[in-house]
Short mmCIF file of N, CA and C in Angstrom, two decimals:
data_model
loop_
_atom_site.label_atom_id
_atom_site.label_comp_id
_atom_site.label_asym_id
_atom_site.label_seq_id
_atom_site.Cartn_x
_atom_site.Cartn_y
_atom_site.Cartn_z
N MET A 1 -33.20 -7.78 -30.99
CA MET A 1 -34.43 -8.15 -30.34
C MET A 1 -35.43 -7.00 -30.50
N HIS A 2 -36.65 -7.34 -30.88
CA HIS A 2 -37.70 -6.34 -31.07
C HIS A 2 -38.29 -5.94 -29.71
N HIS A 3 -38.51 -4.66 -29.54
CA HIS A 3 -39.15 -4.19 -28.31
C HIS A 3 -40.07 -3.02 -28.63
N PRO A 4 -41.08 -2.81 -27.78
CA PRO A 4 -42.03 -1.71 -28.01
C PRO A 4 -41.33 -0.35 -27.91
N THR A 5 -41.82 0.60 -28.70
CA THR A 5 -41.26 1.95 -28.65
C THR A 5 -42.24 2.93 -28.02
N HIS A 6 -43.47 2.50 -27.79
CA HIS A 6 -44.49 3.36 -27.18
C HIS A 6 -44.19 3.57 -25.69
N ASN A 7 -44.21 4.81 -25.23
CA ASN A 7 -44.00 5.13 -23.82
C ASN A 7 -45.34 5.03 -23.09
N PRO A 8 -45.49 4.08 -22.15
CA PRO A 8 -46.77 3.92 -21.44
C PRO A 8 -46.98 4.94 -20.31
N TRP A 9 -45.97 5.73 -20.00
CA TRP A 9 -46.08 6.74 -18.94
C TRP A 9 -46.60 8.05 -19.52
N LYS A 10 -47.52 8.70 -18.80
CA LYS A 10 -48.04 10.02 -19.20
C LYS A 10 -47.68 11.01 -18.10
N ILE A 11 -47.02 12.10 -18.48
CA ILE A 11 -46.66 13.16 -17.53
C ILE A 11 -47.78 14.18 -17.49
N THR A 12 -48.30 14.46 -16.29
CA THR A 12 -49.38 15.44 -16.14
C THR A 12 -48.90 16.72 -15.47
N GLY A 13 -47.70 16.69 -14.92
CA GLY A 13 -47.12 17.88 -14.29
C GLY A 13 -45.71 17.59 -13.84
N GLU A 14 -44.96 18.64 -13.57
CA GLU A 14 -43.60 18.46 -13.08
C GLU A 14 -43.20 19.64 -12.20
N LYS A 15 -42.30 19.34 -11.27
CA LYS A 15 -41.84 20.36 -10.33
C LYS A 15 -40.34 20.17 -10.11
N ALA A 16 -39.57 21.25 -10.34
CA ALA A 16 -38.13 21.21 -10.05
C ALA A 16 -37.98 21.21 -8.54
N VAL A 17 -37.27 20.20 -8.00
CA VAL A 17 -37.09 20.05 -6.56
C VAL A 17 -35.72 20.55 -6.11
N TYR A 18 -34.70 20.33 -6.95
CA TYR A 18 -33.33 20.66 -6.56
C TYR A 18 -32.50 20.85 -7.81
N ASP A 19 -31.50 21.74 -7.71
CA ASP A 19 -30.61 21.97 -8.84
C ASP A 19 -29.26 22.47 -8.34
N ASN A 20 -28.17 21.89 -8.87
CA ASN A 20 -26.82 22.40 -8.61
C ASN A 20 -26.03 22.25 -9.92
N PRO A 21 -24.75 22.59 -9.94
CA PRO A 21 -24.01 22.51 -11.21
C PRO A 21 -23.85 21.09 -11.78
N TRP A 22 -24.11 20.05 -11.00
CA TRP A 22 -23.88 18.68 -11.46
C TRP A 22 -25.14 17.88 -11.70
N ILE A 23 -26.18 18.12 -10.89
CA ILE A 23 -27.42 17.34 -11.00
C ILE A 23 -28.63 18.24 -10.80
N SER A 24 -29.78 17.74 -11.26
CA SER A 24 -31.06 18.35 -10.90
C SER A 24 -32.02 17.22 -10.57
N LEU A 25 -33.00 17.53 -9.73
CA LEU A 25 -34.00 16.55 -9.33
C LEU A 25 -35.37 17.12 -9.67
N THR A 26 -36.14 16.36 -10.42
CA THR A 26 -37.49 16.77 -10.83
C THR A 26 -38.48 15.73 -10.33
N GLU A 27 -39.59 16.21 -9.76
CA GLU A 27 -40.69 15.32 -9.39
C GLU A 27 -41.78 15.47 -10.45
N TYR A 28 -42.18 14.35 -11.01
CA TYR A 28 -43.21 14.32 -12.05
C TYR A 28 -44.50 13.77 -11.48
N GLN A 29 -45.63 14.40 -11.84
CA GLN A 29 -46.93 13.80 -11.61
C GLN A 29 -47.23 13.00 -12.88
N VAL A 30 -47.60 11.74 -12.70
CA VAL A 30 -47.74 10.84 -13.85
C VAL A 30 -49.03 10.04 -13.79
N ILE A 31 -49.35 9.51 -14.93
CA ILE A 31 -50.31 8.41 -15.04
C ILE A 31 -49.43 7.21 -15.40
N ASN A 32 -49.43 6.21 -14.51
CA ASN A 32 -48.52 5.07 -14.71
C ASN A 32 -49.05 4.12 -15.78
N PRO A 33 -48.27 3.12 -16.16
CA PRO A 33 -48.71 2.20 -17.22
C PRO A 33 -50.04 1.49 -16.93
N ALA A 34 -50.42 1.36 -15.65
CA ALA A 34 -51.70 0.73 -15.31
C ALA A 34 -52.85 1.73 -15.40
N GLY A 35 -52.55 3.02 -15.67
CA GLY A 35 -53.59 4.03 -15.80
C GLY A 35 -53.89 4.78 -14.51
N ASN A 36 -53.09 4.57 -13.48
CA ASN A 36 -53.31 5.22 -12.19
C ASN A 36 -52.38 6.41 -12.00
N PRO A 37 -52.86 7.44 -11.25
CA PRO A 37 -52.00 8.59 -10.98
C PRO A 37 -50.91 8.23 -9.98
N GLY A 38 -49.79 8.95 -10.08
CA GLY A 38 -48.69 8.72 -9.15
C GLY A 38 -47.63 9.79 -9.32
N ILE A 39 -46.50 9.55 -8.69
CA ILE A 39 -45.35 10.45 -8.82
C ILE A 39 -44.13 9.65 -9.25
N TYR A 40 -43.20 10.34 -9.86
CA TYR A 40 -41.93 9.73 -10.22
C TYR A 40 -40.85 10.79 -10.09
N GLY A 41 -39.76 10.45 -9.41
CA GLY A 41 -38.63 11.37 -9.28
C GLY A 41 -37.53 10.97 -10.23
N LYS A 42 -36.91 11.99 -10.85
CA LYS A 42 -35.81 11.72 -11.78
C LYS A 42 -34.63 12.62 -11.44
N VAL A 43 -33.46 11.99 -11.28
CA VAL A 43 -32.22 12.73 -11.10
C VAL A 43 -31.58 12.86 -12.49
N HIS A 44 -31.40 14.11 -12.92
CA HIS A 44 -30.76 14.39 -14.21
C HIS A 44 -29.29 14.74 -13.96
N PHE A 45 -28.39 14.06 -14.67
CA PHE A 45 -26.97 14.33 -14.55
C PHE A 45 -26.54 15.26 -15.68
N LYS A 46 -25.81 16.31 -15.31
CA LYS A 46 -25.41 17.33 -16.27
C LYS A 46 -24.10 17.00 -16.98
N ASN A 47 -23.48 15.88 -16.62
CA ASN A 47 -22.25 15.41 -17.26
C ASN A 47 -22.37 13.93 -17.59
N LEU A 48 -21.57 13.49 -18.52
CA LEU A 48 -21.40 12.06 -18.77
C LEU A 48 -20.53 11.48 -17.67
N ALA A 49 -20.75 10.23 -17.32
CA ALA A 49 -19.83 9.50 -16.45
C ALA A 49 -18.77 8.89 -17.37
N ILE A 50 -17.51 9.12 -17.03
CA ILE A 50 -16.41 8.65 -17.86
C ILE A 50 -15.51 7.76 -17.02
N GLY A 51 -15.19 6.58 -17.54
CA GLY A 51 -14.28 5.67 -16.85
C GLY A 51 -13.17 5.22 -17.78
N VAL A 52 -11.98 5.00 -17.20
CA VAL A 52 -10.82 4.56 -17.98
C VAL A 52 -10.16 3.39 -17.27
N LEU A 53 -10.02 2.28 -17.97
CA LEU A 53 -9.26 1.15 -17.44
C LEU A 53 -7.89 1.16 -18.12
N PRO A 54 -6.85 1.67 -17.42
CA PRO A 54 -5.51 1.64 -18.00
C PRO A 54 -4.93 0.24 -17.85
N LEU A 55 -4.28 -0.25 -18.88
CA LEU A 55 -3.71 -1.60 -18.85
C LEU A 55 -2.34 -1.56 -19.51
N ASP A 56 -1.29 -1.90 -18.74
CA ASP A 56 0.06 -1.85 -19.30
C ASP A 56 0.41 -3.15 -20.00
N GLU A 57 1.62 -3.23 -20.50
CA GLU A 57 2.05 -4.39 -21.29
C GLU A 57 2.09 -5.68 -20.47
N GLU A 58 2.32 -5.57 -19.15
CA GLU A 58 2.37 -6.74 -18.26
C GLU A 58 0.99 -7.06 -17.68
N LEU A 59 -0.05 -6.42 -18.19
CA LEU A 59 -1.44 -6.58 -17.74
C LEU A 59 -1.63 -6.16 -16.28
N ASN A 60 -1.00 -5.06 -15.92
CA ASN A 60 -1.29 -4.39 -14.66
C ASN A 60 -2.25 -3.26 -14.97
N THR A 61 -3.09 -2.93 -14.00
CA THR A 61 -3.96 -1.78 -14.14
C THR A 61 -3.74 -0.87 -12.93
N TYR A 62 -4.44 0.23 -12.89
CA TYR A 62 -4.27 1.22 -11.83
C TYR A 62 -5.63 1.47 -11.18
N LEU A 63 -5.70 1.22 -9.88
CA LEU A 63 -6.92 1.49 -9.13
C LEU A 63 -6.76 2.78 -8.35
N VAL A 64 -7.84 3.52 -8.27
CA VAL A 64 -7.89 4.77 -7.52
C VAL A 64 -8.79 4.52 -6.32
N GLY A 65 -8.27 4.78 -5.14
CA GLY A 65 -9.05 4.63 -3.92
C GLY A 65 -9.43 5.98 -3.36
N GLN A 66 -10.69 6.09 -2.94
CA GLN A 66 -11.15 7.32 -2.31
C GLN A 66 -12.38 7.05 -1.47
N TYR A 67 -12.59 7.89 -0.48
CA TYR A 67 -13.80 7.79 0.34
C TYR A 67 -14.93 8.44 -0.42
N ARG A 68 -16.00 7.69 -0.66
CA ARG A 68 -17.14 8.19 -1.42
C ARG A 68 -18.21 8.70 -0.47
N PHE A 69 -18.48 9.98 -0.53
CA PHE A 69 -19.46 10.64 0.35
C PHE A 69 -20.83 9.98 0.26
N THR A 70 -21.28 9.69 -0.97
CA THR A 70 -22.66 9.20 -1.16
C THR A 70 -22.92 7.84 -0.55
N ILE A 71 -21.93 6.97 -0.53
CA ILE A 71 -22.14 5.63 0.04
C ILE A 71 -21.51 5.49 1.42
N ASP A 72 -20.84 6.54 1.89
CA ASP A 72 -20.23 6.59 3.21
C ASP A 72 -19.27 5.42 3.42
N GLN A 73 -18.44 5.17 2.41
CA GLN A 73 -17.42 4.13 2.54
C GLN A 73 -16.31 4.34 1.51
N TYR A 74 -15.19 3.66 1.76
CA TYR A 74 -14.05 3.73 0.87
C TYR A 74 -14.33 2.88 -0.36
N SER A 75 -13.86 3.32 -1.51
CA SER A 75 -14.12 2.61 -2.75
C SER A 75 -12.87 2.55 -3.62
N TRP A 76 -12.57 1.36 -4.15
CA TRP A 76 -11.51 1.19 -5.14
C TRP A 76 -12.16 1.15 -6.51
N GLU A 77 -11.64 1.98 -7.42
CA GLU A 77 -12.25 2.15 -8.74
C GLU A 77 -11.15 2.38 -9.77
N MET A 78 -11.53 2.25 -11.03
CA MET A 78 -10.63 2.71 -12.08
C MET A 78 -10.71 4.24 -12.11
N PRO A 79 -9.78 4.92 -12.77
CA PRO A 79 -9.90 6.37 -12.90
C PRO A 79 -11.21 6.73 -13.59
N GLU A 80 -11.94 7.66 -12.98
CA GLU A 80 -13.23 8.04 -13.55
C GLU A 80 -13.65 9.41 -13.06
N GLY A 81 -14.61 9.98 -13.76
CA GLY A 81 -15.13 11.29 -13.39
C GLY A 81 -16.19 11.73 -14.37
N GLY A 82 -16.47 13.03 -14.37
CA GLY A 82 -17.50 13.57 -15.24
C GLY A 82 -16.92 14.26 -16.45
N GLY A 83 -17.66 14.19 -17.53
CA GLY A 83 -17.27 14.89 -18.76
C GLY A 83 -18.46 15.65 -19.30
N PRO A 84 -18.29 16.94 -19.57
CA PRO A 84 -19.41 17.73 -20.10
C PRO A 84 -19.97 17.12 -21.38
N HIS A 85 -21.31 17.13 -21.52
CA HIS A 85 -21.96 16.55 -22.70
C HIS A 85 -21.47 17.19 -23.99
N GLU A 86 -21.11 18.48 -23.93
CA GLU A 86 -20.71 19.17 -25.16
C GLU A 86 -19.25 18.90 -25.55
N HIS A 87 -18.49 18.19 -24.71
CA HIS A 87 -17.10 17.84 -25.03
C HIS A 87 -17.03 16.43 -25.58
N GLU A 88 -16.00 16.18 -26.35
CA GLU A 88 -15.75 14.82 -26.86
C GLU A 88 -15.46 13.91 -25.66
N PRO A 89 -16.20 12.81 -25.48
CA PRO A 89 -15.99 11.93 -24.32
C PRO A 89 -14.55 11.42 -24.20
N LEU A 90 -13.90 11.13 -25.32
CA LEU A 90 -12.53 10.63 -25.26
C LEU A 90 -11.59 11.69 -24.66
N ASP A 91 -11.82 12.96 -24.97
CA ASP A 91 -11.00 14.03 -24.38
C ASP A 91 -11.19 14.07 -22.86
N SER A 92 -12.43 13.86 -22.41
CA SER A 92 -12.69 13.81 -20.97
C SER A 92 -12.00 12.62 -20.34
N ALA A 93 -11.97 11.48 -21.04
CA ALA A 93 -11.31 10.28 -20.53
C ALA A 93 -9.80 10.53 -20.39
N LYS A 94 -9.20 11.15 -21.38
CA LYS A 94 -7.77 11.46 -21.32
C LYS A 94 -7.46 12.39 -20.15
N ARG A 95 -8.32 13.39 -19.94
CA ARG A 95 -8.14 14.32 -18.82
C ARG A 95 -8.24 13.60 -17.49
N GLU A 96 -9.26 12.74 -17.32
CA GLU A 96 -9.44 12.01 -16.06
C GLU A 96 -8.25 11.10 -15.76
N LEU A 97 -7.76 10.40 -16.78
CA LEU A 97 -6.62 9.49 -16.58
C LEU A 97 -5.40 10.28 -16.11
N LEU A 98 -5.13 11.40 -16.74
CA LEU A 98 -3.98 12.21 -16.36
C LEU A 98 -4.16 12.81 -14.97
N GLU A 99 -5.35 13.37 -14.70
CA GLU A 99 -5.62 13.99 -13.40
C GLU A 99 -5.40 13.03 -12.25
N GLU A 100 -5.96 11.83 -12.38
CA GLU A 100 -5.99 10.91 -11.25
C GLU A 100 -4.76 10.04 -11.12
N THR A 101 -4.10 9.71 -12.23
CA THR A 101 -2.97 8.78 -12.16
C THR A 101 -1.66 9.35 -12.69
N GLY A 102 -1.74 10.43 -13.46
CA GLY A 102 -0.56 10.95 -14.12
C GLY A 102 -0.21 10.19 -15.38
N LEU A 103 -1.09 9.31 -15.82
CA LEU A 103 -0.82 8.50 -17.01
C LEU A 103 -1.38 9.14 -18.28
N LYS A 104 -0.64 8.94 -19.38
CA LYS A 104 -1.14 9.23 -20.72
C LYS A 104 -1.07 7.92 -21.50
N ALA A 105 -1.99 7.75 -22.44
CA ALA A 105 -2.04 6.51 -23.22
C ALA A 105 -1.96 6.82 -24.71
N LYS A 106 -1.30 5.93 -25.44
CA LYS A 106 -1.20 6.08 -26.90
C LYS A 106 -2.42 5.49 -27.60
N TYR A 107 -3.01 4.44 -27.01
CA TYR A 107 -4.08 3.71 -27.70
C TYR A 107 -5.34 3.68 -26.83
N TRP A 108 -6.46 4.01 -27.44
CA TRP A 108 -7.74 4.09 -26.73
C TRP A 108 -8.78 3.25 -27.45
N THR A 109 -9.55 2.48 -26.67
CA THR A 109 -10.64 1.67 -27.21
C THR A 109 -11.88 1.90 -26.36
N GLU A 110 -12.98 2.22 -26.99
CA GLU A 110 -14.23 2.32 -26.23
C GLU A 110 -14.69 0.90 -25.90
N LEU A 111 -14.93 0.65 -24.60
CA LEU A 111 -15.32 -0.68 -24.14
C LEU A 111 -16.83 -0.83 -23.98
N GLN A 112 -17.48 0.19 -23.45
CA GLN A 112 -18.87 0.01 -23.02
C GLN A 112 -19.56 1.35 -22.90
N ARG A 113 -20.85 1.36 -23.22
CA ARG A 113 -21.76 2.47 -22.90
C ARG A 113 -22.79 1.90 -21.95
N ILE A 114 -23.09 2.63 -20.88
CA ILE A 114 -23.87 2.02 -19.80
C ILE A 114 -24.73 3.07 -19.08
N HIS A 115 -26.00 2.72 -18.82
CA HIS A 115 -26.85 3.51 -17.93
C HIS A 115 -26.58 3.03 -16.51
N LEU A 116 -26.27 3.97 -15.60
CA LEU A 116 -25.76 3.59 -14.29
C LEU A 116 -26.82 3.30 -13.25
N SER A 117 -27.98 3.91 -13.36
CA SER A 117 -29.06 3.65 -12.39
C SER A 117 -30.37 4.10 -13.02
N ASN A 118 -30.80 3.39 -14.07
CA ASN A 118 -31.88 3.89 -14.91
C ASN A 118 -33.28 3.85 -14.30
N SER A 119 -33.39 3.41 -13.06
CA SER A 119 -34.71 3.48 -12.41
C SER A 119 -34.95 4.84 -11.76
N VAL A 120 -33.88 5.59 -11.47
CA VAL A 120 -34.06 6.89 -10.81
C VAL A 120 -33.25 8.01 -11.47
N SER A 121 -32.35 7.68 -12.40
CA SER A 121 -31.53 8.73 -12.99
C SER A 121 -31.30 8.47 -14.47
N ASP A 122 -30.89 9.53 -15.16
CA ASP A 122 -30.52 9.40 -16.58
C ASP A 122 -29.01 9.37 -16.76
N GLU A 123 -28.27 9.07 -15.67
CA GLU A 123 -26.81 9.08 -15.76
C GLU A 123 -26.34 8.03 -16.76
N PHE A 124 -25.50 8.47 -17.68
CA PHE A 124 -25.01 7.63 -18.77
C PHE A 124 -23.49 7.65 -18.75
N GLY A 125 -22.89 6.48 -18.87
CA GLY A 125 -21.44 6.38 -18.80
C GLY A 125 -20.83 5.77 -20.03
N ILE A 126 -19.58 6.16 -20.28
CA ILE A 126 -18.79 5.59 -21.35
C ILE A 126 -17.47 5.15 -20.74
N VAL A 127 -17.06 3.92 -21.03
CA VAL A 127 -15.86 3.33 -20.45
C VAL A 127 -14.86 3.04 -21.56
N TYR A 128 -13.61 3.38 -21.29
CA TYR A 128 -12.53 3.20 -22.26
C TYR A 128 -11.44 2.30 -21.70
N LEU A 129 -10.75 1.62 -22.60
CA LEU A 129 -9.51 0.90 -22.31
C LEU A 129 -8.36 1.77 -22.82
N ALA A 130 -7.37 2.00 -21.96
CA ALA A 130 -6.20 2.80 -22.34
C ALA A 130 -4.96 1.91 -22.34
N ARG A 131 -4.24 1.88 -23.45
CA ARG A 131 -3.02 1.06 -23.59
C ARG A 131 -1.87 1.95 -24.05
N GLY A 132 -0.66 1.42 -23.99
CA GLY A 132 0.52 2.20 -24.38
C GLY A 132 0.73 3.34 -23.41
N LEU A 133 0.87 2.98 -22.13
CA LEU A 133 0.88 3.97 -21.05
C LEU A 133 2.24 4.61 -20.85
N GLU A 134 2.22 5.91 -20.49
CA GLU A 134 3.43 6.65 -20.15
C GLU A 134 3.13 7.47 -18.90
N GLN A 135 4.07 7.49 -17.94
CA GLN A 135 3.83 8.13 -16.64
C GLN A 135 4.25 9.60 -16.65
N PHE A 136 3.34 10.45 -16.16
CA PHE A 136 3.59 11.88 -15.92
C PHE A 136 3.12 12.20 -14.51
N GLU A 137 2.99 13.47 -14.16
CA GLU A 137 2.54 13.86 -12.81
C GLU A 137 1.02 13.91 -12.76
N PRO A 138 0.41 13.33 -11.70
CA PRO A 138 -1.05 13.46 -11.53
C PRO A 138 -1.43 14.90 -11.23
N GLU A 139 -2.69 15.25 -11.54
CA GLU A 139 -3.22 16.60 -11.31
C GLU A 139 -4.61 16.49 -10.68
N PRO A 140 -4.73 15.94 -9.46
CA PRO A 140 -6.06 15.71 -8.88
C PRO A 140 -6.81 17.01 -8.61
N GLU A 141 -8.16 16.92 -8.66
CA GLU A 141 -9.01 18.05 -8.31
C GLU A 141 -8.98 18.25 -6.80
N GLU A 142 -9.35 19.45 -6.34
CA GLU A 142 -9.29 19.76 -4.91
C GLU A 142 -10.24 18.92 -4.07
N THR A 143 -11.31 18.38 -4.68
CA THR A 143 -12.26 17.56 -3.93
C THR A 143 -11.81 16.11 -3.83
N GLU A 144 -10.71 15.76 -4.48
CA GLU A 144 -10.26 14.38 -4.52
C GLU A 144 -9.05 14.16 -3.60
N GLN A 145 -9.19 13.21 -2.70
CA GLN A 145 -8.09 12.77 -1.85
C GLN A 145 -7.87 11.30 -2.24
N LEU A 146 -6.96 11.09 -3.18
CA LEU A 146 -6.84 9.80 -3.86
C LEU A 146 -5.60 9.04 -3.45
N ILE A 147 -5.73 7.71 -3.48
CA ILE A 147 -4.60 6.80 -3.39
C ILE A 147 -4.63 5.99 -4.68
N VAL A 148 -3.49 5.91 -5.38
CA VAL A 148 -3.42 5.17 -6.64
C VAL A 148 -2.49 3.98 -6.43
N HIS A 149 -2.98 2.78 -6.83
CA HIS A 149 -2.16 1.56 -6.75
C HIS A 149 -2.11 0.88 -8.11
N LYS A 150 -0.91 0.47 -8.48
CA LYS A 150 -0.73 -0.39 -9.66
C LYS A 150 -0.97 -1.82 -9.20
N VAL A 151 -1.91 -2.50 -9.87
CA VAL A 151 -2.36 -3.82 -9.41
C VAL A 151 -2.45 -4.75 -10.63
N PRO A 152 -2.01 -6.01 -10.49
CA PRO A 152 -2.20 -6.96 -11.60
C PRO A 152 -3.70 -7.09 -11.93
N PHE A 153 -4.00 -7.09 -13.25
CA PHE A 153 -5.40 -7.17 -13.67
C PHE A 153 -6.09 -8.40 -13.10
N LYS A 154 -5.39 -9.54 -13.03
CA LYS A 154 -6.01 -10.76 -12.47
C LYS A 154 -6.50 -10.53 -11.05
N GLN A 155 -5.75 -9.77 -10.26
CA GLN A 155 -6.16 -9.47 -8.89
C GLN A 155 -7.40 -8.56 -8.88
N VAL A 156 -7.44 -7.60 -9.79
CA VAL A 156 -8.59 -6.69 -9.87
C VAL A 156 -9.83 -7.49 -10.29
N TYR A 157 -9.67 -8.41 -11.23
CA TYR A 157 -10.79 -9.26 -11.63
C TYR A 157 -11.31 -10.06 -10.43
N ARG A 158 -10.41 -10.62 -9.62
CA ARG A 158 -10.83 -11.35 -8.42
C ARG A 158 -11.55 -10.42 -7.44
N MET A 159 -11.07 -9.19 -7.30
CA MET A 159 -11.72 -8.22 -6.41
C MET A 159 -13.15 -7.94 -6.86
N VAL A 160 -13.37 -7.83 -8.18
CA VAL A 160 -14.73 -7.64 -8.70
C VAL A 160 -15.58 -8.87 -8.38
N CYS A 161 -15.05 -10.06 -8.66
CA CYS A 161 -15.81 -11.31 -8.43
C CYS A 161 -16.11 -11.53 -6.95
N ASN A 162 -15.23 -11.06 -6.06
CA ASN A 162 -15.43 -11.21 -4.61
C ASN A 162 -16.25 -10.09 -4.00
N GLY A 163 -16.71 -9.14 -4.79
CA GLY A 163 -17.50 -8.03 -4.27
C GLY A 163 -16.70 -6.97 -3.54
N GLU A 164 -15.37 -6.97 -3.70
CA GLU A 164 -14.54 -5.94 -3.07
C GLU A 164 -14.56 -4.64 -3.88
N ILE A 165 -14.84 -4.74 -5.16
CA ILE A 165 -15.04 -3.57 -6.02
C ILE A 165 -16.50 -3.59 -6.44
N THR A 166 -17.22 -2.50 -6.11
CA THR A 166 -18.65 -2.45 -6.41
C THR A 166 -19.03 -1.29 -7.32
N ASP A 167 -18.09 -0.43 -7.67
CA ASP A 167 -18.36 0.68 -8.57
C ASP A 167 -18.79 0.13 -9.93
N SER A 168 -19.96 0.56 -10.42
CA SER A 168 -20.54 -0.06 -11.61
C SER A 168 -19.70 0.13 -12.86
N LEU A 169 -19.13 1.30 -13.07
CA LEU A 169 -18.28 1.50 -14.25
C LEU A 169 -17.07 0.56 -14.22
N THR A 170 -16.46 0.44 -13.04
CA THR A 170 -15.28 -0.42 -12.91
C THR A 170 -15.65 -1.88 -13.12
N VAL A 171 -16.75 -2.31 -12.52
CA VAL A 171 -17.19 -3.70 -12.68
C VAL A 171 -17.42 -4.00 -14.16
N ALA A 172 -18.13 -3.12 -14.86
CA ALA A 172 -18.42 -3.34 -16.28
C ALA A 172 -17.13 -3.42 -17.09
N ALA A 173 -16.19 -2.51 -16.83
CA ALA A 173 -14.94 -2.48 -17.59
C ALA A 173 -14.10 -3.73 -17.33
N VAL A 174 -13.98 -4.11 -16.06
CA VAL A 174 -13.15 -5.27 -15.72
C VAL A 174 -13.73 -6.55 -16.33
N LEU A 175 -15.05 -6.73 -16.24
CA LEU A 175 -15.65 -7.93 -16.82
C LEU A 175 -15.50 -7.94 -18.34
N ARG A 176 -15.64 -6.78 -18.97
CA ARG A 176 -15.49 -6.71 -20.43
C ARG A 176 -14.05 -7.04 -20.84
N VAL A 177 -13.07 -6.48 -20.12
CA VAL A 177 -11.66 -6.76 -20.45
C VAL A 177 -11.33 -8.23 -20.20
N GLN A 178 -11.87 -8.81 -19.14
CA GLN A 178 -11.64 -10.23 -18.89
C GLN A 178 -12.17 -11.08 -20.05
N LEU A 179 -13.34 -10.72 -20.57
CA LEU A 179 -13.86 -11.44 -21.74
C LEU A 179 -12.95 -11.27 -22.95
N LEU A 180 -12.46 -10.06 -23.18
CA LEU A 180 -11.55 -9.82 -24.30
C LEU A 180 -10.28 -10.66 -24.16
N ILE A 181 -9.78 -10.76 -22.93
CA ILE A 181 -8.58 -11.59 -22.68
C ILE A 181 -8.90 -13.05 -22.98
N LEU A 182 -10.02 -13.57 -22.46
CA LEU A 182 -10.40 -14.97 -22.67
C LEU A 182 -10.64 -15.28 -24.14
N GLU A 183 -11.17 -14.31 -24.88
CA GLU A 183 -11.46 -14.50 -26.30
C GLU A 183 -10.25 -14.16 -27.19
N ASN A 184 -9.12 -13.84 -26.54
CA ASN A 184 -7.89 -13.47 -27.25
C ASN A 184 -8.11 -12.31 -28.23
N ARG A 185 -8.91 -11.31 -27.76
CA ARG A 185 -9.24 -10.14 -28.59
C ARG A 185 -8.82 -8.84 -27.92
N LEU A 186 -7.92 -8.89 -26.96
CA LEU A 186 -7.50 -7.68 -26.27
C LEU A 186 -6.73 -6.77 -27.21
N PRO A 187 -7.19 -5.52 -27.35
CA PRO A 187 -6.48 -4.59 -28.27
C PRO A 187 -5.06 -4.31 -27.79
#
């Protein structure tokens, strides 16, 4: 599909508002597409968002549960985390899977590339399918208090459809894998 490449936004100034090792926040003074002055805030993410949907031979997957500070509620998700931009994303995916579940996979397929909240941030995610699973010891980070459950994929798909799973990376991965199953194209 053809789309315009011209950027209708004009930046007239910028101010760094906040910065830490994971994100920065910049406020821009802009001329908007209608030609009027305004402001726009952008959250810059210093890492890629990485997600892994592990799927065993019996079509079970592994959900990771944790309390998410930002949304002030418990969340069930696939194994996921951040990967430095300068590292190979697949290496980050392998690390996250091992850290959170203790699993290693023989076969990896990139499922999806996704912008997670493109109205306010540049956060970009890559989601993988992991097959040929082998169990080792998990190595969670100190900030993670995780519960891991092995769950039939069909149940996880229903959880997504019922709104019980709302994490965007997990939703995208589960819907993509469901399509692959329906199309008989599951790697």
